[in-house]
């Protein structure tokens, strides 16, 4: 069975971009794959985050992964810091990576831009991500479009390590969805929807109430020419709404565009479609909230299963690189 690995940062509430770009694929990949899904709390430390908030969001993240439809009987769901091999392998890979290739990472450049004191962890973030993936010998990594470059680096590091020290790691591939790999902010459609951006009206959270979803969709920024066509560069706001409608209804973007003449009608139907898409998630999350012990048990079992695999890979890499066993 093919191995699948992916991760999400517990640095805030999960939003529609996470759901469409990542989680829908994660759920689909449970079928016929040996899947590992990780709450990457160590990655959340690369930016300012309050300890109590991080703790709460890490738990919420696990609960939400169950709510979106991951089945802990089928998939391994765990927290990154519970498996110490992630940081141990990171060091071996940091001694494989170069400053030059990390400096080229666009996410690093964007996040470090304008900061006076950039954390070293923000710089080496993609190496920790490579360790996450390589520890599980994953072939397939379902992610949104923004992670492509990190996956390229992961492949490069795996190949370099294998060439230098002998076959150790499987070289993974990114699995990016065809539509919805880049959900844009509803208020600022030139930037991606994200957890950290100060745009509450532009971000639909997975657990938003139906009335909030409707309000945000109705207020979404479009354009003034009123022409219904899919043109991401010229008409980014409308293109985003059309893509979302396509994803929520399983239709092609052009078909969706052909079905409407007025923006208001599209927004009305989109709000309804998103509410319906997220309804089961909201319901499962509410049910799980009264069973915190269940979430904790899932994470405990997940960490044990993850550790079984991660420890074997780490031992192999350590031996290959010349550490005394
Ligand atoms: P993060 O929230 O940055 O930890 O991302 C978790 C997953 O969601 C990754 O696979 C991202 O590529 C994906 N993702 C995050 N934001 C978006 C977005 N706006 N559109 C599509 N995918 C996204
Ligand atoms: N860097 C990813 C993001 O911001 C999260 C992540 C960490 C990840 N480790 C990973 C994704 C391993 C896939 C595989 O979205």
PDB file of C-alpha atoms in Angstrom, residues 93 96-98 101 104-105 130 134 149-164 169-172:
ATOM      1  CA  UNK A  93      18.917  16.826   7.087  1.00  0.00           C
ATOM      2  CA  UNK A  96      22.488  17.920   4.133  1.00  0.00           C
ATOM      3  CA  UNK A  97      20.773  21.201   3.127  1.00  0.00           C
ATOM      4  CA  UNK A  98      22.525  24.448   2.206  1.00  0.00           C
ATOM      5  CA  UNK A 101      18.600  26.602  -1.053  1.00  0.00           C
ATOM      6  CA  UNK A 104      15.361  30.714  -1.962  1.00  0.00           C
ATOM      7  CA  UNK A 105      12.159  29.489  -0.272  1.00  0.00           C
ATOM      8  CA  UNK A 130      11.225  17.263   4.934  1.00  0.00           C
ATOM      9  CA  UNK A 134      10.865  11.245   4.923  1.00  0.00           C
ATOM     10  CA  UNK A 149       8.400  24.398  -3.371  1.00  0.00           C
ATOM     11  CA  UNK A 150       8.838  22.755   0.031  1.00  0.00           C
ATOM     12  CA  UNK A 151       8.090  19.392  -1.572  1.00  0.00           C
ATOM     13  CA  UNK A 152      10.688  20.033  -4.257  1.00  0.00           C
ATOM     14  CA  UNK A 153      13.249  20.719  -1.548  1.00  0.00           C
ATOM     15  CA  UNK A 154      12.219  17.542   0.296  1.00  0.00           C
ATOM     16  CA  UNK A 155      12.781  15.512  -2.868  1.00  0.00           C
ATOM     17  CA  UNK A 156      16.157  17.149  -3.415  1.00  0.00           C
ATOM     18  CA  UNK A 157      17.298  16.448   0.166  1.00  0.00           C
ATOM     19  CA  UNK A 158      16.129  12.830  -0.027  1.00  0.00           C
ATOM     20  CA  UNK A 159      17.988  12.264  -3.278  1.00  0.00           C
ATOM     21  CA  UNK A 160      21.142  13.948  -2.007  1.00  0.00           C
ATOM     22  CA  UNK A 161      21.122  11.895   1.185  1.00  0.00           C
ATOM     23  CA  UNK A 162      20.523   8.675  -0.789  1.00  0.00           C
ATOM     24  CA  UNK A 163      23.345   9.488  -3.202  1.00  0.00           C
ATOM     25  CA  UNK A 164      25.808  10.297  -0.443  1.00  0.00           C
ATOM     26  CA  UNK A 169      14.557   7.529   1.894  1.00  0.00           C
ATOM     27  CA  UNK A 170      11.646   7.166  -0.485  1.00  0.00           C
ATOM     28  CA  UNK A 171      11.520  10.247  -2.738  1.00  0.00           C
ATOM     29  CA  UNK A 172       7.973  11.647  -2.252  1.00  0.00           C
TER      30      UNK A 172
END
